[in-house]
Every structure is written in structure tokens, then in C-alpha cells.
Amino acid sequence: MGVTLSERAAKHVANFIAKRGKGVGVRIGVKTSGCSGMSYKLEFADEAAPEDIVFESHGVKVLVDPKSLPYIEGTELDYAREGLNEGFKFNNPNVKDQCGCGESFNV
């Protein structure tokens, strides 16, 4: 199943990497944090680590560390504009509960 990007998210990542002039894709993971237990990590990756699991979506590489994969397997990362706000949105089918602010979740 893996981790995927929506077409909008892939275009945003590809454009950002092009502007930076370097990078191989986006790294997605989770960390223990917040009132619900876990939060997402998202960063642009300049290179793949040996342990990374690499997926490709709309021509963009998505790198995931093996410890995070069970929590985000099946997740689609979207890039959404809602009113005056815009940013990445995690559509994670594994989430059982999340905090009111939407910053953390549990599975």
C-alpha cells in the first residue's frame, strides 16, 4: 500500500525542490508528541538514508523510516488550501483519534 502524494502535493514538492536546487524527495515520519500521542514529521530530503523505505508518487520520491511506516501505511499526503490557510494535510486511514487542534493523533 505504501505512502502516497496527491497530484497537488507532488507538484508542490517538485516545485520546492526545483527552487531549492537540490533534493531527492520528501521524508515523512512520526514522532511521540502532543496530547494524543504522535505527530507527523515532514521534511525535504537531500538524500535517502540506507534504512529508508522509498515510494514514488506522481514522479516524486516519498521516503519513510521503517519505525514510522506501521503508523502511516496507506496515508496520502495532500496539499490543501482552506480559506486563508494552505499546507500539507495527512489523510491517514489508521488514525483512531486526534486532538482538537489536529496536531497529534493515535492509532
Coordinates of C-alpha atoms in Angstrom, one line a residue, residues 10-88:
A10 CA 3.6 16.1 -5.7
K11 CA 3.6 19.3 -7.8
H12 CA 4.2 21.4 -4.7
V13 CA 7.1 19.2 -3.5
A14 CA 8.6 19.1 -7.1
N15 CA 8.4 22.9 -7.4
F16 CA 10.0 23.4 -4.0
I17 CA 12.9 21.0 -4.8
A18 CA 13.4 22.8 -8.1
K19 CA 13.6 26.2 -6.3
R20 CA 16.0 24.8 -3.7
G21 CA 18.2 23.4 -6.5
K22 CA 18.7 20.1 -4.6
G23 CA 16.8 17.2 -3.0
V24 CA 15.6 13.8 -3.8
G25 CA 12.0 14.0 -2.4
V26 CA 10.1 14.3 0.9
R27 CA 10.7 12.4 4.1
I28 CA 7.6 11.6 6.2
G29 CA 7.6 10.0 9.6
V30 CA 6.0 10.2 13.1
K31 CA 7.3 11.1 16.5
T32 CA 5.9 10.9 20.0
S33 CA 4.4 14.2 20.8
G34 CA 1.2 16.1 21.6
C35 CA -1.8 15.4 23.7
S36 CA -2.9 12.4 21.5
G37 CA 0.5 10.6 21.4
M38 CA 2.0 11.1 18.0
S39 CA 2.6 13.8 15.5
Y40 CA 3.9 13.9 11.9
K41 CA 7.3 14.8 10.7
L42 CA 7.7 16.2 7.3
E43 CA 10.9 17.5 5.7
F44 CA 12.6 17.7 2.3
A45 CA 15.2 15.1 1.9
D46 CA 18.6 15.8 0.2
E47 CA 19.4 12.1 0.1
A48 CA 18.0 8.7 1.1
A49 CA 19.2 7.1 4.2
P50 CA 20.1 3.4 3.9
E51 CA 17.2 2.3 6.1
D52 CA 14.6 4.5 4.3
I53 CA 11.7 2.8 2.5
V54 CA 11.2 4.6 -0.8
F55 CA 7.9 5.0 -2.5
E56 CA 7.2 7.1 -5.7
S57 CA 4.1 9.1 -6.3
H58 CA 3.5 11.3 -9.4
G59 CA 7.2 11.3 -10.1
V60 CA 8.2 12.4 -6.5
K61 CA 10.0 10.1 -4.1
V62 CA 8.5 9.6 -0.6
L63 CA 11.0 8.4 2.0
V64 CA 9.7 6.7 5.2
D65 CA 11.8 5.3 8.1
P66 CA 10.8 1.7 9.0
K67 CA 9.7 2.6 12.5
S68 CA 7.1 5.1 11.2
L69 CA 5.7 3.0 8.4
P70 CA 3.2 1.0 10.6
Y71 CA 1.6 4.2 11.8
I72 CA 1.3 5.9 8.3
E73 CA 0.9 2.9 6.0
G74 CA -1.8 3.9 3.5
T75 CA -1.5 7.6 4.1
E76 CA -2.0 10.1 1.3
L77 CA -0.3 13.5 1.8
D78 CA -2.3 16.2 0.1
Y79 CA -1.7 19.9 -0.3
A80 CA -4.8 21.8 0.5
R81 CA -5.9 25.4 0.6
E82 CA -8.7 26.1 3.0
G83 CA -9.7 29.8 3.3
L84 CA -6.6 31.8 4.0
N85 CA -4.6 28.7 5.1
E86 CA -2.7 26.4 2.9
G87 CA -0.4 23.5 3.7
F88 CA 0.1 19.7 3.7

